[in-house]
Coordinates of C-alpha atoms in Angstrom, one line a residue:
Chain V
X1 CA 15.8 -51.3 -24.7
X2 CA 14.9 -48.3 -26.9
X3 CA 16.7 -45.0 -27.1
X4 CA 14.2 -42.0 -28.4
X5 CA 15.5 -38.9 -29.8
X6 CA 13.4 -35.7 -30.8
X7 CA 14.0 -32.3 -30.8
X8 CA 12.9 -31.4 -27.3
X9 CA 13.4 -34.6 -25.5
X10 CA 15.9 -37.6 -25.4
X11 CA 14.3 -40.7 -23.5
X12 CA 16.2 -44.0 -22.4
X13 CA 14.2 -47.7 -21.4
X14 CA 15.9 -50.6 -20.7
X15 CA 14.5 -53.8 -21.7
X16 CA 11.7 -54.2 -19.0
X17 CA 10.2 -51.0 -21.0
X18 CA 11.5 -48.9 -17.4
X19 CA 12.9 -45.8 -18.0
X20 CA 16.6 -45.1 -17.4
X21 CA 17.2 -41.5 -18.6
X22 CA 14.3 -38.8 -19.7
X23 CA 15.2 -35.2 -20.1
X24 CA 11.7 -34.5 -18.9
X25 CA 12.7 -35.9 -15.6
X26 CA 15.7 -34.2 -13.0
X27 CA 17.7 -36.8 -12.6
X28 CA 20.5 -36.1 -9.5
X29 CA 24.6 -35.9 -9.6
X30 CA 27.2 -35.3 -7.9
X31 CA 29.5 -32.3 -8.2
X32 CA 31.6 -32.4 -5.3
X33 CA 33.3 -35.4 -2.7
X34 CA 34.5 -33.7 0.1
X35 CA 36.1 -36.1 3.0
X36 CA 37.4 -34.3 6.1
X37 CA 37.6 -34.5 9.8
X38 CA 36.2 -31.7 12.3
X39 CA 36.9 -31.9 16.0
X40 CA 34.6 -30.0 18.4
X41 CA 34.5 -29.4 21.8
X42 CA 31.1 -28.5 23.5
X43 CA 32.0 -25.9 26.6
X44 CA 31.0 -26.4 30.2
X45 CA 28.4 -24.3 31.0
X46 CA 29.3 -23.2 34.4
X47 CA 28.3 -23.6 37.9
X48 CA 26.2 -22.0 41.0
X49 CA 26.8 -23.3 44.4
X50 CA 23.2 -23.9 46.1
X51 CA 22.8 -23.9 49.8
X52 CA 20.1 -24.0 52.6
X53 CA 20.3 -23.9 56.0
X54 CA 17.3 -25.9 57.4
X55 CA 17.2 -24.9 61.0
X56 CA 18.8 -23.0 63.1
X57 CA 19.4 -22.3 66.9
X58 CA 17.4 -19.5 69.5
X59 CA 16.9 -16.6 69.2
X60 CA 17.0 -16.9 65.5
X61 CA 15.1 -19.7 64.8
X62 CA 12.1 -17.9 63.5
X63 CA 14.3 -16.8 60.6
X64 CA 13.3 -17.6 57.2
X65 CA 14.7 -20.7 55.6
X66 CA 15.8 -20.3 51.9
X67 CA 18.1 -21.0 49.1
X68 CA 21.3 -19.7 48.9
X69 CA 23.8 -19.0 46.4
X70 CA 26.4 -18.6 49.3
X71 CA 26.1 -18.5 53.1
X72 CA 27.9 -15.8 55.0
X73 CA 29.3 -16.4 58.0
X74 CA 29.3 -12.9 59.9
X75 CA 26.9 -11.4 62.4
X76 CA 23.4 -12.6 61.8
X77 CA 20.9 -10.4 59.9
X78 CA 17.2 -11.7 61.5
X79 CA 15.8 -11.4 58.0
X80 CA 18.4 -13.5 55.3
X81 CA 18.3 -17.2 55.6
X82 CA 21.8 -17.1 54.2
X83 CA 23.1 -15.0 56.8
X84 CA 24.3 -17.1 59.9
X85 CA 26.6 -16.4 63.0
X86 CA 26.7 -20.3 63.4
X87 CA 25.2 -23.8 62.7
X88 CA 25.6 -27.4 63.4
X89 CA 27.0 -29.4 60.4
X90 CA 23.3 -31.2 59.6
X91 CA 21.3 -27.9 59.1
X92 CA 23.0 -27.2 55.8
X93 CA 22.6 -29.0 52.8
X94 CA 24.9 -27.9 49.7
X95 CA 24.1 -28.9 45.7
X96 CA 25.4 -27.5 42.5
X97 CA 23.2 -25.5 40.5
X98 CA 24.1 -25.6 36.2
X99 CA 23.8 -22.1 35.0
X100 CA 21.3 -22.0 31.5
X101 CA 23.9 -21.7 28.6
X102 CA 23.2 -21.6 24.6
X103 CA 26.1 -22.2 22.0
X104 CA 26.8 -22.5 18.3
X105 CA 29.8 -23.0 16.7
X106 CA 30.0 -23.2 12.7
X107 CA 32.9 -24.8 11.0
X108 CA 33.4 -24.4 7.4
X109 CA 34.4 -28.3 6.0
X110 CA 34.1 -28.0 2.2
X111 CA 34.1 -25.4 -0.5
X112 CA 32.0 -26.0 -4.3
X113 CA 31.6 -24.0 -7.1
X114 CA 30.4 -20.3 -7.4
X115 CA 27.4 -20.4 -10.0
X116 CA 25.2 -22.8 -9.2
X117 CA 22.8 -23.6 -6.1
X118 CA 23.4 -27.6 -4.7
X119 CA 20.1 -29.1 -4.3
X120 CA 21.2 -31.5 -1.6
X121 CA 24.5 -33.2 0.2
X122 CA 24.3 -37.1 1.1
X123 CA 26.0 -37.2 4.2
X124 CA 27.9 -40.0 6.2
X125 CA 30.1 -39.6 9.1
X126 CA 32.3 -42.1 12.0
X127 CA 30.9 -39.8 15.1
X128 CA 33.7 -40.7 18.4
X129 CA 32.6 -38.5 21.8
X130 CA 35.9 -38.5 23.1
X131 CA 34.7 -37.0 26.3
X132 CA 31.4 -37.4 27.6
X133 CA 30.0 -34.6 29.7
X134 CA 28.1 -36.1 32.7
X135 CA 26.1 -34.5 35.2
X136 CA 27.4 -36.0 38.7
X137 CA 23.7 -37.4 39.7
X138 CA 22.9 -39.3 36.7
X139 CA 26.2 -39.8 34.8
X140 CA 27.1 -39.5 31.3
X141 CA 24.7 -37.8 28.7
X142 CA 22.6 -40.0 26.9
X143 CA 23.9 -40.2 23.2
X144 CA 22.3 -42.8 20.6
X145 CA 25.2 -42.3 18.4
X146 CA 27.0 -45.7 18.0
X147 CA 30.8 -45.2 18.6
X148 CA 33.4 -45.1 15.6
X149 CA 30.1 -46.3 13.2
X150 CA 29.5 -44.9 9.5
X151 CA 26.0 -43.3 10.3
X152 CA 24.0 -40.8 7.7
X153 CA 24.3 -37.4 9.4
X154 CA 21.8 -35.6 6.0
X155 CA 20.7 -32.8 7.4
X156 CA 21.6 -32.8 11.1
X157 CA 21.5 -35.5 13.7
X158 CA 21.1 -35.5 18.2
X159 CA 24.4 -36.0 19.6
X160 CA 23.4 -35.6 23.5
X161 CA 20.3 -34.9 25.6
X162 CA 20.0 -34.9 29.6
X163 CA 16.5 -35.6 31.2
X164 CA 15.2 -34.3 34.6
X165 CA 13.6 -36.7 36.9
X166 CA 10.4 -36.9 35.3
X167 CA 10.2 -34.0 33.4
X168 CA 11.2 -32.9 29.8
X169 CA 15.3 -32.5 28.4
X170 CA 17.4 -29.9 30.6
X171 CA 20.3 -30.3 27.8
X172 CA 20.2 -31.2 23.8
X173 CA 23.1 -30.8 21.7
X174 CA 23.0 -30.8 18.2
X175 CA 25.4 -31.1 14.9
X176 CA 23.7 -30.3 11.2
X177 CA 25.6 -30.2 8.2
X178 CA 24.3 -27.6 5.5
X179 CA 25.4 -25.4 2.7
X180 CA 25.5 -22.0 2.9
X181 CA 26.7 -19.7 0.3
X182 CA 29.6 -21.5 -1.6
X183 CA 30.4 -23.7 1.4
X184 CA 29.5 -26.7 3.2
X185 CA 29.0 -26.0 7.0
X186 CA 29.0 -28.2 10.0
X187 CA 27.4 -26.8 12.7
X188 CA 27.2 -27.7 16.5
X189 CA 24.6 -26.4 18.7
X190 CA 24.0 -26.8 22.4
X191 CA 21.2 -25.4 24.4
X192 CA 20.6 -26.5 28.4
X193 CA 18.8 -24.2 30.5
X194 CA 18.7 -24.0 34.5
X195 CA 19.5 -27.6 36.3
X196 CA 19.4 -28.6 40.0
X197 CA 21.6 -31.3 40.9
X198 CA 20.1 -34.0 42.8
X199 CA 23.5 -35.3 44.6
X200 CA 23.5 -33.8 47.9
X201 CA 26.4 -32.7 49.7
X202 CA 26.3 -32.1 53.7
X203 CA 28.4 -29.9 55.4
X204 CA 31.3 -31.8 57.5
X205 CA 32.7 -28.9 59.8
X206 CA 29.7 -26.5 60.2
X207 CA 30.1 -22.5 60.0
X208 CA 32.1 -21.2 63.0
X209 CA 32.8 -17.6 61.7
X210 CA 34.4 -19.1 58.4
X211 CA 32.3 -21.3 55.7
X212 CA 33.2 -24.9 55.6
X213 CA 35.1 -26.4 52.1
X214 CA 33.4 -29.6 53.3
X215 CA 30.0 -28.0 51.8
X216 CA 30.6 -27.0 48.7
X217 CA 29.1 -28.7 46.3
X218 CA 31.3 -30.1 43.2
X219 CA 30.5 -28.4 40.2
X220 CA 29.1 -31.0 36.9
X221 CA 31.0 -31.2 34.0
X222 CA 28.8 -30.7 31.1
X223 CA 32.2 -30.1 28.4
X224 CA 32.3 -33.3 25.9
X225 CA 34.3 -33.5 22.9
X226 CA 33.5 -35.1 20.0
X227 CA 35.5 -35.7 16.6
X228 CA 34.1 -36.9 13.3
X229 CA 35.0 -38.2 10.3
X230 CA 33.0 -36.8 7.2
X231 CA 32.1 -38.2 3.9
X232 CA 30.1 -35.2 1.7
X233 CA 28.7 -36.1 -1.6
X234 CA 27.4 -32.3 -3.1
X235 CA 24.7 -33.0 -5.3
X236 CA 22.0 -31.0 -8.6
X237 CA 19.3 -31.6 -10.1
X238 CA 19.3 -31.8 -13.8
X239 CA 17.2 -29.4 -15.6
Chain T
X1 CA 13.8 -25.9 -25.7
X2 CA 16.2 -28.3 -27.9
X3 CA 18.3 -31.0 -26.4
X4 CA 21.7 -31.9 -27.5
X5 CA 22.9 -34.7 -27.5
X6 CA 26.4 -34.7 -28.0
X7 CA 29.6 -37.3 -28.4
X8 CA 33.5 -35.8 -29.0
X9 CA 34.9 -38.2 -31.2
X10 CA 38.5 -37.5 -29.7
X11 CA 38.1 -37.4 -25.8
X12 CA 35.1 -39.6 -26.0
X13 CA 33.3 -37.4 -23.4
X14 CA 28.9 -37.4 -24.4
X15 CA 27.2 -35.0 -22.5
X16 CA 23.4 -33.7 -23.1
X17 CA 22.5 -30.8 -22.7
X18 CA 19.1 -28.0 -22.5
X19 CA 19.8 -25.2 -25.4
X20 CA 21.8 -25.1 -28.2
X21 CA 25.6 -23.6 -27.7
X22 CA 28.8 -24.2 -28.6
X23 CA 29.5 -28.0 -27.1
X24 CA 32.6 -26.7 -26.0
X25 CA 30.4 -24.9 -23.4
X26 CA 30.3 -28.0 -21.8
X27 CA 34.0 -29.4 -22.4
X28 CA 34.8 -29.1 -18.3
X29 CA 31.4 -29.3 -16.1
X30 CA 32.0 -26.8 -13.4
X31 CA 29.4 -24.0 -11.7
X32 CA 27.3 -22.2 -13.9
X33 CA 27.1 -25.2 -16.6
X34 CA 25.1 -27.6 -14.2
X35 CA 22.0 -25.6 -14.8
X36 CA 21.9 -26.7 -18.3
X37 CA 23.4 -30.4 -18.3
X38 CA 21.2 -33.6 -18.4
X39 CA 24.3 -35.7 -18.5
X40 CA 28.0 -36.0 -18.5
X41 CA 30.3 -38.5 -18.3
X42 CA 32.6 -36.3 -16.8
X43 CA 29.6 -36.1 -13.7
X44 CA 28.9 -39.1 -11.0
X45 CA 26.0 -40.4 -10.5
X46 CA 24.1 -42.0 -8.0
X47 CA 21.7 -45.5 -8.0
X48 CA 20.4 -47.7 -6.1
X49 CA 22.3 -50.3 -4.5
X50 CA 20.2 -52.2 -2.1
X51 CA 17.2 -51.7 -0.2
X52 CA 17.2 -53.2 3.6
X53 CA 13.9 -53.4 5.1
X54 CA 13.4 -55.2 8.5
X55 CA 11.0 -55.6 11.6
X56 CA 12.7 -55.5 15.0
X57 CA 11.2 -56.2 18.0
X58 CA 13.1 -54.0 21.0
X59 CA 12.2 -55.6 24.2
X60 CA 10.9 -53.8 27.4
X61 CA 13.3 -51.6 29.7
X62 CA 12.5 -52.1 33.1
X63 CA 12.0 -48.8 35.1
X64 CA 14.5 -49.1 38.6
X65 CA 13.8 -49.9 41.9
X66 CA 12.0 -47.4 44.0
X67 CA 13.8 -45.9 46.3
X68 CA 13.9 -43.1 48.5
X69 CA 17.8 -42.8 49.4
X70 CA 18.9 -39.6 51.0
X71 CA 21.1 -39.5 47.5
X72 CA 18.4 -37.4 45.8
X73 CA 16.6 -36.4 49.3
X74 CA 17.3 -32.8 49.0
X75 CA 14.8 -32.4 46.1
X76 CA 12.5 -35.1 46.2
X77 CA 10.6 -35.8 48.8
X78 CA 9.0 -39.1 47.3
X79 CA 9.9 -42.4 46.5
X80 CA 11.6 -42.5 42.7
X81 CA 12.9 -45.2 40.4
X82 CA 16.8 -45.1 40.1
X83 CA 17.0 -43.7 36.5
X84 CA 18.8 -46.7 34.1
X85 CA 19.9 -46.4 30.7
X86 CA 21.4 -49.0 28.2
X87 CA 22.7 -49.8 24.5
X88 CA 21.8 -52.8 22.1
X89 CA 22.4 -53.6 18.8
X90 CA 20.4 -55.3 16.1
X91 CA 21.1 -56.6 13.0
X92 CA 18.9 -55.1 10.3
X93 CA 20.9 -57.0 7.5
X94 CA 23.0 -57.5 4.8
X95 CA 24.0 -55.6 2.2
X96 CA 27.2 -54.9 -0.3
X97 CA 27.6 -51.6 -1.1
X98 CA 30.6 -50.7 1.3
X99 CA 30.9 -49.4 4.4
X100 CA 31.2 -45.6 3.3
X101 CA 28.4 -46.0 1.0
X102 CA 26.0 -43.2 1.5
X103 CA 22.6 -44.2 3.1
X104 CA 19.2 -42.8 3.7
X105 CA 16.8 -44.4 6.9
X106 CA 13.3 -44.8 6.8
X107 CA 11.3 -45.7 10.3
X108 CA 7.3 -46.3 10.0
X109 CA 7.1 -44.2 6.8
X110 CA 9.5 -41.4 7.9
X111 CA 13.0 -40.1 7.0
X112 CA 14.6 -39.9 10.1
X113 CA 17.6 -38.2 11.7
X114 CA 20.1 -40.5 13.5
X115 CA 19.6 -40.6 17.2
X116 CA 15.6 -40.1 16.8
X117 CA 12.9 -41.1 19.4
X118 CA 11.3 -44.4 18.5
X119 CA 9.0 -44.7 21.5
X120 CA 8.5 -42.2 24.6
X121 CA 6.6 -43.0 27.9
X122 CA 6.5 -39.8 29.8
X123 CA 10.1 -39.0 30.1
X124 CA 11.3 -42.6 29.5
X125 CA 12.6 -42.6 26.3
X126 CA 14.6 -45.5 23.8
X127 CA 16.3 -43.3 20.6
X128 CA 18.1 -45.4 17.3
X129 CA 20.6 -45.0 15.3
X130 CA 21.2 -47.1 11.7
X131 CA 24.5 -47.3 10.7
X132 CA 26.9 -49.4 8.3
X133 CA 29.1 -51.7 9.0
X134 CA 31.7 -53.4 6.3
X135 CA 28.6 -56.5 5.1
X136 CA 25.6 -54.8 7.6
X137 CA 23.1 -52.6 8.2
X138 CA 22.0 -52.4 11.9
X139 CA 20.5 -50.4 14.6
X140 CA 22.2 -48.8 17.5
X141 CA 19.3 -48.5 20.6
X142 CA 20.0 -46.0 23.2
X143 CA 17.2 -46.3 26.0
X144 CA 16.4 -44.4 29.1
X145 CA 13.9 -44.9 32.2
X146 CA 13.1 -42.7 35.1
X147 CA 9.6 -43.2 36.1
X148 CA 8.3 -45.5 33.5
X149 CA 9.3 -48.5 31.9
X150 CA 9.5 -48.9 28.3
X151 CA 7.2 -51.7 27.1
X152 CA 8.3 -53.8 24.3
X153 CA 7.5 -52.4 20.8
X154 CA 8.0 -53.8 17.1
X155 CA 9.3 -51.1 14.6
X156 CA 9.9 -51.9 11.4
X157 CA 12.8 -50.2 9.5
X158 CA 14.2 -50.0 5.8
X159 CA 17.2 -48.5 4.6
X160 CA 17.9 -47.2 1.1
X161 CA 21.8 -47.4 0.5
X162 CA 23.5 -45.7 -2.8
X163 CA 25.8 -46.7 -5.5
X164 CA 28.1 -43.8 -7.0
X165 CA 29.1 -44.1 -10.4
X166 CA 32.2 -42.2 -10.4
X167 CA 34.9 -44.0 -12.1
X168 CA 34.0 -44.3 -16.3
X169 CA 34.3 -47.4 -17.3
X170 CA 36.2 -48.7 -20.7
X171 CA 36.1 -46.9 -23.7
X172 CA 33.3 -46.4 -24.9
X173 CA 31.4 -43.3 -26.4
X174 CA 27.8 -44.6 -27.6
X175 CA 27.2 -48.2 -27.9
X176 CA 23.4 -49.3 -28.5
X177 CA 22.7 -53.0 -28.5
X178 CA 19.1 -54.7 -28.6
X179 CA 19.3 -55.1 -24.6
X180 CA 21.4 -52.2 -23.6
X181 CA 22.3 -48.9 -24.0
X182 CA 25.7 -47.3 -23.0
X183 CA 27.3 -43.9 -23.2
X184 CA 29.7 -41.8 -21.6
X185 CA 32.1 -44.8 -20.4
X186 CA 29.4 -46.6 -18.5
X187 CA 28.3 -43.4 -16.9
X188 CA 24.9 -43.8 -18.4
X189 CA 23.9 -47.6 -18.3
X190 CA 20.5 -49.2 -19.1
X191 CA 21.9 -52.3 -16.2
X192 CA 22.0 -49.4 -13.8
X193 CA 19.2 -47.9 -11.6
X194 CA 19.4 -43.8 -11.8
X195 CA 17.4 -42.4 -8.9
X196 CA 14.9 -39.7 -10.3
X197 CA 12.7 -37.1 -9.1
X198 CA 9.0 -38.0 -8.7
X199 CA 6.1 -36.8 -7.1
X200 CA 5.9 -40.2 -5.2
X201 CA 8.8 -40.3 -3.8
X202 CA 10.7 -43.1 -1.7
X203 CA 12.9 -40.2 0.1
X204 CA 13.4 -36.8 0.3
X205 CA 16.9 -35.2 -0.7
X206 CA 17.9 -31.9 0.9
X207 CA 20.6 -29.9 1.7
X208 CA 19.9 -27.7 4.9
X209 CA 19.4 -28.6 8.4
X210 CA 16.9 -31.1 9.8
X211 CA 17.4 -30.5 13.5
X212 CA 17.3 -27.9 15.9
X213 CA 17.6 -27.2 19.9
X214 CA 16.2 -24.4 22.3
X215 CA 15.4 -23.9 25.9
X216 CA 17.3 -27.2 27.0
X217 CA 14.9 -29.5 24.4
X218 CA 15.2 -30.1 20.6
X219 CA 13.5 -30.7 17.9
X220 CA 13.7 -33.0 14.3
X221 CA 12.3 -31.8 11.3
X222 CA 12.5 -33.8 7.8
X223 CA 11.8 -32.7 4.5
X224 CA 9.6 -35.6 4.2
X225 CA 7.5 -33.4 7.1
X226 CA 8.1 -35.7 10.0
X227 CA 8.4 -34.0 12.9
X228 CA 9.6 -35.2 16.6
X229 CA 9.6 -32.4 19.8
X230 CA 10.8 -32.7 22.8
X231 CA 8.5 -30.8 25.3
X232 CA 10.8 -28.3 26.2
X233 CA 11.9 -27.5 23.3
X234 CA 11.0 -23.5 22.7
X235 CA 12.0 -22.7 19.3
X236 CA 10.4 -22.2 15.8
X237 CA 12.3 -24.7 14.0
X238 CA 10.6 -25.2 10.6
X239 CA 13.2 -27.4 8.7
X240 CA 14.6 -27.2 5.2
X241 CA 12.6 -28.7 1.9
X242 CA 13.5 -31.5 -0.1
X243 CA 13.2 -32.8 -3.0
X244 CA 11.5 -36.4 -3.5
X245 CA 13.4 -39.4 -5.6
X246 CA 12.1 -42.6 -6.5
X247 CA 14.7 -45.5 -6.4

């Protein structure tokens, strides 16, 4: 062990010759603990009835067949495929459409001192989704979070994503925990754009001057809560 | 500039600091006195505990069976493996630093967020998690197949966990023996192992946001400059710097 004193530096080594403490070196504390609990609830994102009638009967079955966001059942206009006097149950096909949506909501968990910039937080949190939103083709959102688990959140961590069929993610949710200012933030962001359901629903009753309940698609719930116990170590540098 | 070491014979407190002032500057360590204090006993500081490093072999994921049920016939015309997903855990192994203790994981090299991407086929996916419980560190696995299965894959894992030193520690100012130093009530302990900034570092510490989404995808960005994209992922996302410690 030696301990060295001089006018510009103080230096520490254990017995190994290692060194422990050095002035010339930042060494990091803590300033702040903060232990909390922050409940969030991610919002559904809404819902667009699809429909398409596939065929239809003479004289109107040269009429354009085409995606609909709702069929009317009144006289027949020769030129919109949603526009039908009639049609037998199996011509129309109904899905639910998720509407693009981005959100961000900020919470404020913990407050440090005015003077003085943190150089970094050492997060760990027990994440519990309460509610899992699910689309109603493929089920729950995928989530790699293990349940009621002490994980790190540092920085920010992926709550929730939804895959299409061979493509890219439709759905990501996010939750980040930062400082801003004299606070500590924890912020939840969700961004999904466009998505097609692939569960089909047929029409039972068919269009007989009034549209059938039997084809209207049910609308995905894409709302999941989530609630999470934080432990925030608020941290410097030394010089 | 000077250093000061300094030790108050009444409360005991030693605190170092850059300059020259009035000690009593530094009586009560609050806001604008961090920028000047090397040490404090009044502070906490943070060491290391344990390291866990292990290799885990996660074993293949199956794609479904093809099918071409009128369930999904109104947008796909082809045959298409009935999309499966699953959880496992692993054990990564022990350690004794408490459940709460905080923790920094490493995959291949990289600092990564929780729920990362360890391995992608196309769209099929299997993401992690390392978490704590009360005597071990594991891995959570989240994996996910549509068209492609997920071949087995080895991925080796270590885990830096962190001792605070809040509480002091008997009654001592400034002791100096020939195999240890202490000061500041144990705050400042040759048996203890102070993390320290180096330019070779283990891990990064930071303190803004590592993770972003945008246009349905997302995107993980650590201050050690690992990076993971999902394809549709449509922002600019650049991540936060850190600062690199050597445990």
């Amino acid at each position: 062990m030696s301990f060295f004193a001089s006018n510009d530096r103080i230096e520490v080594t254990d017995t190994n010759g290692e060194t422990v403490f050095d002035t010339t070196t930042p060494m990091p504390f803590i300033t702040t603990e903060i232990v909390t609990q922050v409940m969030h609830t991610f919002p559904d994102s809404g819902d667009e009835p699809q429909y398409q009638i596939t065929k239809t009967r003479p004289p109107f079955d040269s009429k354009p067949v085409g995606t609909c966001s709702e069929i009317r059942c009144d006289d027949d206009d020769a030129a919109d495929p949603c526009y039908r006097v009639e049609w037998d149950p199996e011509w129309i096909r109904a899905w639910n459409k998720v509407l693009p949506r981005d959100h961000i909501s900020t919470y404020t968990i913990g407050s440090i001192d005015a003077g003085y910039e943190p150089d970094f937080l050492l997060a760990t949190g027990e994440l519990v989704r309460v509610k899992a939103g699910r689309q109603k083709d493929f089920g729950a959102f995928i989530s790699s979070v293990p349940q009621g688990e002490r994980i790190s959140v540092d920085g920010s961590i992926v709550l929730e994503t939804a895959y299409e069929i061979g493509g890219p993610a439709w759905l990501s949710r996010v939750m980040s925990v930062y400082v801003e200012g004299n606070s500590v933030k924890a912020e939840f962001k969700h961004s999904n754009v466009a998505y097609e359901s692939r569960l089909e629903y047929r029409d039972l009753a068919g269009c007989y001057g009034k549209q059938s309940e039997g084809a209207t698609p049910l609308p995905d719930d894409l709302s999941s809560r989530w609630e999470i116990s934080f432990r925030i170590l608020v941290g410097k540098f030394t010089p | 500039m000077t250093r000061t070491l300094y030790a108050n014979g009444k409360t005991g407190q030693v605190f170092i600091y850059a300059g020259t002032q009035d000690p009593q500057t530094f009586d009560r360590p609050r806001g604008e006195t961090y920028n000047a204090i090397h040490f404090h006993s009044d502070l906490s500081y943070l060491g290391s505990s344990q390291v866990v490093e292990a290799t885990i072999t996660h074993p293949k994921r199956q794609k479904g069976e093809q099918t071409d049920d009128k369930f999904f016939g109104l947008l796909e015309t082809d045959p298409y493996s009935v999309p499966l997903q699953g959880t496992h855990e692993y054990i990564l192994g022990k350690h004794s630093a408490g459940v709460d203790a905080p923790f920094v994981s490493i995959y291949n090299g990289a600092q990564i967020p929780a729920g990362s991407i360890i391995q992608k086929v196309e769209e099929s996916v299997r993401a992690v998690s390392l978490f704590l419980t009360g005597g071990e560190v594991r891995v959570f696995e989240n994996w996910a197949t549509f068209e492609h299965s997920l071949p087995a894959v080895t991925r080796t894992y270590k885990v830096y966990l962190f001792e605070t030193l809040f509480e002091p520690s008997g009654r001592t100012s400034i002791r100096m023996l020939p195999d240890r130093f202490t000061a500041g009530f144990g705050k400042l302990d040759t048996n203890y192992r102070y993390i320290r900034e180096t330019d070779t570092p283990d891990l990064y510490l930071s303190v803004g946001r590592s993770a972003d989404v945008d246009g349905g995808g997302w995107k993980t960005s650590s201050p050690d400059g690992a990076s993971v994209t999902t394809a549709s992922y449509s922002g600019g996302f650049v991540g936060a710097p850190g600062r690199g410690v050597k445990v």
